[in-house]
Amino acid sequence: MANKRLFGTFGVRRIANEVLNPEFASRLAACYGTLVQGTVAIGGDTRTSTPMLKHAITAGLLSSGCDVIDLGILPTPAIQYAVRTYYDGGIIVTASHNPPKYNGLKFVDEFGIGTPDNMELKIEELYFDKEPKRAKWDEMGKYCINESIIDEYIEETLKRVDVDAIKNANLKVVVDCGSGAGSFTAPYILRKLGCEVTTLNCQADGFFPGRNPEPIEPNLTELINTVKILNADLGLAHDGDADRTICIDNKGNFVLGDKTFSLVEKQMLKENNGGIIVTTVATSTAIYDIAKQYNGKVITTAVGDLLVARKLKEENGLFGGEENGGLIFPNFVYGRDAAMTVAKILEIIAKEKKSLYELVKELPKYYSEKMKIECPDNKKSEIMKSIVKEIKETTNYKIDTTDGVKILKEDGWIIIRPSGTEPIFRCFAESDSQKKSTEMTEWGISLIKKYLK
């Protein structure tokens, strides 16, 4: 397949108003509109550059003859839900977990799934080598605003869980939306579920004053401390566009995303007497263990939530996601969905009558380690080739090259892969002890360093 010139793993992310300026965004939207020729929903997260980019993509879409429905500032999954239910396509203005100076455009197809590769290549061809369609003055698209989607998304989320059971559990929850789009959904959903809610960083602010939008442990110390001080049942954190949820248990422990995945997977398989689970190659062995136990079948893809979403649709899967707290409930949204994740976890705590700490303790136990190292984009493929060659020539480990390289050892595995969104390599290992997984990850980083020179 041809190399993409603009698109990363999901959409186009750049520093706002450098490459990603109004002219760039407008032309790119017009190229997308040329292919869709229908009604396109737009929306975005709380970044300072979002209004500028929303105006630019509106102009580009109208110019190509598409009608535009502006959904406002709301979570990415709410926009994906709206597109799947009502519209022909969508553009989401967000850079998800990236720092505040970034923004991005996520393009979705009529199912609300990130656009497929062949469509992205066609958009790029129109952008660089041809011209987008420009409608005549009497064939321009119409623009209107739909402010009701956010309430509908909240209601649809609540329909999918046992609200009464959650209300009866009287749970005390601390939620940290990182000043992102979740500020408009998470606190309201929790109150409707009868929780006693304490909010942190739930004011929309594109400078992200409270914390960096990526919900990793170092960024969540305030949330962890608040859970402990208030003796809360649960702490919840979202990323900038509220498609991922990270949990803090009732003892203040940071719960890794794969534990959340395993917990929800177990519940979904139990409720449905089995089903197809889709995840990426970088996922925990626990996912397979649980599938075996509860009549599930696991299918893996390369890393990227839209690959998981597309596979869920193809295979009519029950549930899927990634190890970073991004869970996909395909009967609702073909994409990672923070709101549904929160509702489901509360339902599990309420129905099982156990704390999150106890529920996590019951899961299969593996230890993981993640590290990353900077690497220029133009060196990534060369380094990747060298590492694969070395592993093949010097070891007899089984390898999987679905995405980067996954090296399978007898007591665990490591995956070494170039990021699709940043100039870095990521290493992620899992084993039966913390020491081993840390050692494996360090070994992975040392291989990258060796060929970086």
PDB file of N, CA and C in Angstrom, residues 8-9 281-282 302-304 371-385 387-388 400-406 415-428 448:
ATOM      1  N   GLY A   8      -2.155   9.864  10.109  1.00  0.00           N
ATOM      2  CA  GLY A   8      -1.492   8.962  11.052  1.00  0.00           C
ATOM      3  C   GLY A   8      -2.412   7.788  11.355  1.00  0.00           C
ATOM      4  N   THR A   9      -2.334   7.225  12.570  1.00  0.00           N
ATOM      5  CA  THR A   9      -3.173   6.069  12.904  1.00  0.00           C
ATOM      6  C   THR A   9      -4.661   6.435  12.939  1.00  0.00           C
ATOM      7  N   VAL A 281      -2.499  -6.499  19.083  1.00  0.00           N
ATOM      8  CA  VAL A 281      -1.405  -7.423  19.417  1.00  0.00           C
ATOM      9  C   VAL A 281      -0.694  -7.017  20.711  1.00  0.00           C
ATOM     10  N   ALA A 282      -0.879  -5.745  21.132  1.00  0.00           N
ATOM     11  CA  ALA A 282      -0.175  -5.264  22.338  1.00  0.00           C
ATOM     12  C   ALA A 282      -0.995  -5.502  23.600  1.00  0.00           C
ATOM     13  N   ALA A 302      -3.555  -4.928  14.319  1.00  0.00           N
ATOM     14  CA  ALA A 302      -2.458  -3.998  14.609  1.00  0.00           C
ATOM     15  C   ALA A 302      -2.983  -2.950  15.591  1.00  0.00           C
ATOM     16  N   VAL A 303      -2.081  -2.160  16.176  1.00  0.00           N
ATOM     17  CA  VAL A 303      -2.490  -1.168  17.162  1.00  0.00           C
ATOM     18  C   VAL A 303      -3.242  -0.029  16.476  1.00  0.00           C
ATOM     19  N   GLY A 304      -4.315   0.421  17.109  1.00  0.00           N
ATOM     20  CA  GLY A 304      -5.134   1.505  16.561  1.00  0.00           C
ATOM     21  C   GLY A 304      -6.584   1.177  16.783  1.00  0.00           C
ATOM     22  N   MET A 371       7.706   1.643  28.120  1.00  0.00           N
ATOM     23  CA  MET A 371       8.704   2.710  28.015  1.00  0.00           C
ATOM     24  C   MET A 371       8.635   3.264  26.600  1.00  0.00           C
ATOM     25  N   LYS A 372       9.134   4.507  26.448  1.00  0.00           N
ATOM     26  CA  LYS A 372       9.204   5.055  25.087  1.00  0.00           C
ATOM     27  C   LYS A 372      10.523   5.781  24.899  1.00  0.00           C
ATOM     28  N   ILE A 373      10.915   5.950  23.646  1.00  0.00           N
ATOM     29  CA  ILE A 373      12.182   6.614  23.335  1.00  0.00           C
ATOM     30  C   ILE A 373      11.970   7.430  22.064  1.00  0.00           C
ATOM     31  N   GLU A 374      12.567   8.628  22.037  1.00  0.00           N
ATOM     32  CA  GLU A 374      12.388   9.482  20.856  1.00  0.00           C
ATOM     33  C   GLU A 374      13.136   8.914  19.659  1.00  0.00           C
ATOM     34  N   CYS A 375      12.523   9.083  18.493  1.00  0.00           N
ATOM     35  CA  CYS A 375      13.144   8.589  17.260  1.00  0.00           C
ATOM     36  C   CYS A 375      12.534   9.352  16.090  1.00  0.00           C
ATOM     37  N   PRO A 376      13.362   9.950  15.226  1.00  0.00           N
ATOM     38  CA  PRO A 376      12.814  10.688  14.080  1.00  0.00           C
ATOM     39  C   PRO A 376      11.980   9.754  13.191  1.00  0.00           C
ATOM     40  N   ASP A 377      10.871  10.281  12.656  1.00  0.00           N
ATOM     41  CA  ASP A 377       9.974   9.473  11.819  1.00  0.00           C
ATOM     42  C   ASP A 377      10.704   8.802  10.656  1.00  0.00           C
ATOM     43  N   ASN A 378      11.670   9.520  10.056  1.00  0.00           N
ATOM     44  CA  ASN A 378      12.318   8.973   8.855  1.00  0.00           C
ATOM     45  C   ASN A 378      13.274   7.812   9.147  1.00  0.00           C
ATOM     46  N   LYS A 379      13.559   7.575  10.440  1.00  0.00           N
ATOM     47  CA  LYS A 379      14.464   6.463  10.777  1.00  0.00           C
ATOM     48  C   LYS A 379      13.706   5.214  11.224  1.00  0.00           C
ATOM     49  N   LYS A 380      12.390   5.368  11.443  1.00  0.00           N
ATOM     50  CA  LYS A 380      11.624   4.287  12.081  1.00  0.00           C
ATOM     51  C   LYS A 380      11.681   2.964  11.312  1.00  0.00           C
ATOM     52  N   SER A 381      11.429   3.020   9.992  1.00  0.00           N
ATOM     53  CA  SER A 381      11.309   1.739   9.269  1.00  0.00           C
ATOM     54  C   SER A 381      12.654   1.019   9.172  1.00  0.00           C
ATOM     55  N   GLU A 382      13.724   1.801   9.031  1.00  0.00           N
ATOM     56  CA  GLU A 382      15.065   1.212   8.960  1.00  0.00           C
ATOM     57  C   GLU A 382      15.405   0.492  10.275  1.00  0.00           C
ATOM     58  N   ILE A 383      15.123   1.157  11.387  1.00  0.00           N
ATOM     59  CA  ILE A 383      15.386   0.583  12.718  1.00  0.00           C
ATOM     60  C   ILE A 383      14.557  -0.684  12.922  1.00  0.00           C
ATOM     61  N   MET A 384      13.292  -0.604  12.505  1.00  0.00           N
ATOM     62  CA  MET A 384      12.390  -1.752  12.649  1.00  0.00           C
ATOM     63  C   MET A 384      12.942  -2.976  11.913  1.00  0.00           C
ATOM     64  N   LYS A 385      13.376  -2.748  10.673  1.00  0.00           N
ATOM     65  CA  LYS A 385      13.929  -3.846   9.858  1.00  0.00           C
ATOM     66  C   LYS A 385      15.148  -4.466  10.535  1.00  0.00           C
ATOM     67  N   ILE A 387      15.971  -4.503  13.704  1.00  0.00           N
ATOM     68  CA  ILE A 387      15.623  -5.247  14.925  1.00  0.00           C
ATOM     69  C   ILE A 387      15.049  -6.621  14.560  1.00  0.00           C
ATOM     70  N   VAL A 388      14.129  -6.636  13.595  1.00  0.00           N
ATOM     71  CA  VAL A 388      13.520  -7.909  13.170  1.00  0.00           C
ATOM     72  C   VAL A 388      14.599  -8.868  12.677  1.00  0.00           C
ATOM     73  N   ASP A 400       5.843 -11.938  15.881  1.00  0.00           N
ATOM     74  CA  ASP A 400       4.606 -11.559  15.196  1.00  0.00           C
ATOM     75  C   ASP A 400       4.823 -10.137  14.693  1.00  0.00           C
ATOM     76  N   THR A 401       4.746  -9.927  13.375  1.00  0.00           N
ATOM     77  CA  THR A 401       5.011  -8.587  12.836  1.00  0.00           C
ATOM     78  C   THR A 401       3.740  -7.886  12.347  1.00  0.00           C
ATOM     79  N   THR A 402       2.599  -8.216  12.976  1.00  0.00           N
ATOM     80  CA  THR A 402       1.343  -7.534  12.630  1.00  0.00           C
ATOM     81  C   THR A 402       1.525  -6.024  12.783  1.00  0.00           C
ATOM     82  N   ASP A 403       2.259  -5.628  13.817  1.00  0.00           N
ATOM     83  CA  ASP A 403       2.478  -4.203  14.082  1.00  0.00           C
ATOM     84  C   ASP A 403       3.796  -4.064  14.834  1.00  0.00           C
ATOM     85  N   GLY A 404       4.793  -3.452  14.208  1.00  0.00           N
ATOM     86  CA  GLY A 404       6.119  -3.448  14.820  1.00  0.00           C
ATOM     87  C   GLY A 404       6.561  -4.894  14.905  1.00  0.00           C
ATOM     88  N   VAL A 405       7.161  -5.272  16.038  1.00  0.00           N
ATOM     89  CA  VAL A 405       7.481  -6.685  16.225  1.00  0.00           C
ATOM     90  C   VAL A 405       7.110  -7.105  17.639  1.00  0.00           C
ATOM     91  N   LYS A 406       6.373  -8.197  17.739  1.00  0.00           N
ATOM     92  CA  LYS A 406       6.040  -8.767  19.040  1.00  0.00           C
ATOM     93  C   LYS A 406       6.883 -10.024  19.186  1.00  0.00           C
ATOM     94  N   ILE A 415       6.568  -6.100  22.864  1.00  0.00           N
ATOM     95  CA  ILE A 415       6.272  -5.529  21.547  1.00  0.00           C
ATOM     96  C   ILE A 415       7.069  -4.229  21.401  1.00  0.00           C
ATOM     97  N   ILE A 416       7.739  -4.095  20.251  1.00  0.00           N
ATOM     98  CA  ILE A 416       8.524  -2.891  19.938  1.00  0.00           C
ATOM     99  C   ILE A 416       7.871  -2.294  18.693  1.00  0.00           C
ATOM    100  N   ARG A 417       7.315  -1.073  18.834  1.00  0.00           N
ATOM    101  CA  ARG A 417       6.638  -0.515  17.658  1.00  0.00           C
ATOM    102  C   ARG A 417       6.800   1.000  17.566  1.00  0.00           C
ATOM    103  N   PRO A 418       6.904   1.503  16.323  1.00  0.00           N
ATOM    104  CA  PRO A 418       6.963   2.951  16.130  1.00  0.00           C
ATOM    105  C   PRO A 418       5.571   3.553  16.305  1.00  0.00           C
ATOM    106  N   SER A 419       5.488   4.700  16.977  1.00  0.00           N
ATOM    107  CA  SER A 419       4.196   5.368  17.156  1.00  0.00           C
ATOM    108  C   SER A 419       3.710   5.914  15.818  1.00  0.00           C
ATOM    109  N   GLY A 420       2.408   5.860  15.608  1.00  0.00           N
ATOM    110  CA  GLY A 420       1.833   6.422  14.379  1.00  0.00           C
ATOM    111  C   GLY A 420       1.516   7.899  14.523  1.00  0.00           C
ATOM    112  N   THR A 421       1.622   8.440  15.736  1.00  0.00           N
ATOM    113  CA  THR A 421       1.229   9.840  15.951  1.00  0.00           C
ATOM    114  C   THR A 421       2.363  10.740  16.435  1.00  0.00           C
ATOM    115  N   GLU A 422       3.461  10.157  16.902  1.00  0.00           N
ATOM    116  CA  GLU A 422       4.550  10.972  17.463  1.00  0.00           C
ATOM    117  C   GLU A 422       5.907  10.403  17.023  1.00  0.00           C
ATOM    118  N   PRO A 423       6.974  11.233  17.049  1.00  0.00           N
ATOM    119  CA  PRO A 423       8.301  10.727  16.675  1.00  0.00           C
ATOM    120  C   PRO A 423       8.936   9.904  17.802  1.00  0.00           C
ATOM    121  N   ILE A 424       8.304   8.801  18.151  1.00  0.00           N
ATOM    122  CA  ILE A 424       8.821   7.933  19.219  1.00  0.00           C
ATOM    123  C   ILE A 424       8.622   6.464  18.872  1.00  0.00           C
ATOM    124  N   PHE A 425       9.389   5.622  19.556  1.00  0.00           N
ATOM    125  CA  PHE A 425       9.174   4.171  19.568  1.00  0.00           C
ATOM    126  C   PHE A 425       8.578   3.833  20.918  1.00  0.00           C
ATOM    127  N   ARG A 426       7.680   2.876  20.944  1.00  0.00           N
ATOM    128  CA  ARG A 426       7.136   2.402  22.217  1.00  0.00           C
ATOM    129  C   ARG A 426       7.546   0.952  22.447  1.00  0.00           C
ATOM    130  N   CYS A 427       7.875   0.634  23.699  1.00  0.00           N
ATOM    131  CA  CYS A 427       8.165  -0.744  24.087  1.00  0.00           C
ATOM    132  C   CYS A 427       7.206  -1.118  25.194  1.00  0.00           C
ATOM    133  N   PHE A 428       6.644  -2.314  25.078  1.00  0.00           N
ATOM    134  CA  PHE A 428       5.645  -2.739  26.041  1.00  0.00           C
ATOM    135  C   PHE A 428       5.848  -4.228  26.270  1.00  0.00           C
ATOM    136  N   ILE A 448      16.594  -0.502  20.175  1.00  0.00           N
ATOM    137  CA  ILE A 448      16.301   0.705  19.394  1.00  0.00           C
ATOM    138  C   ILE A 448      17.496   1.652  19.412  1.00  0.00           C
TER     139      ILE A 448
END
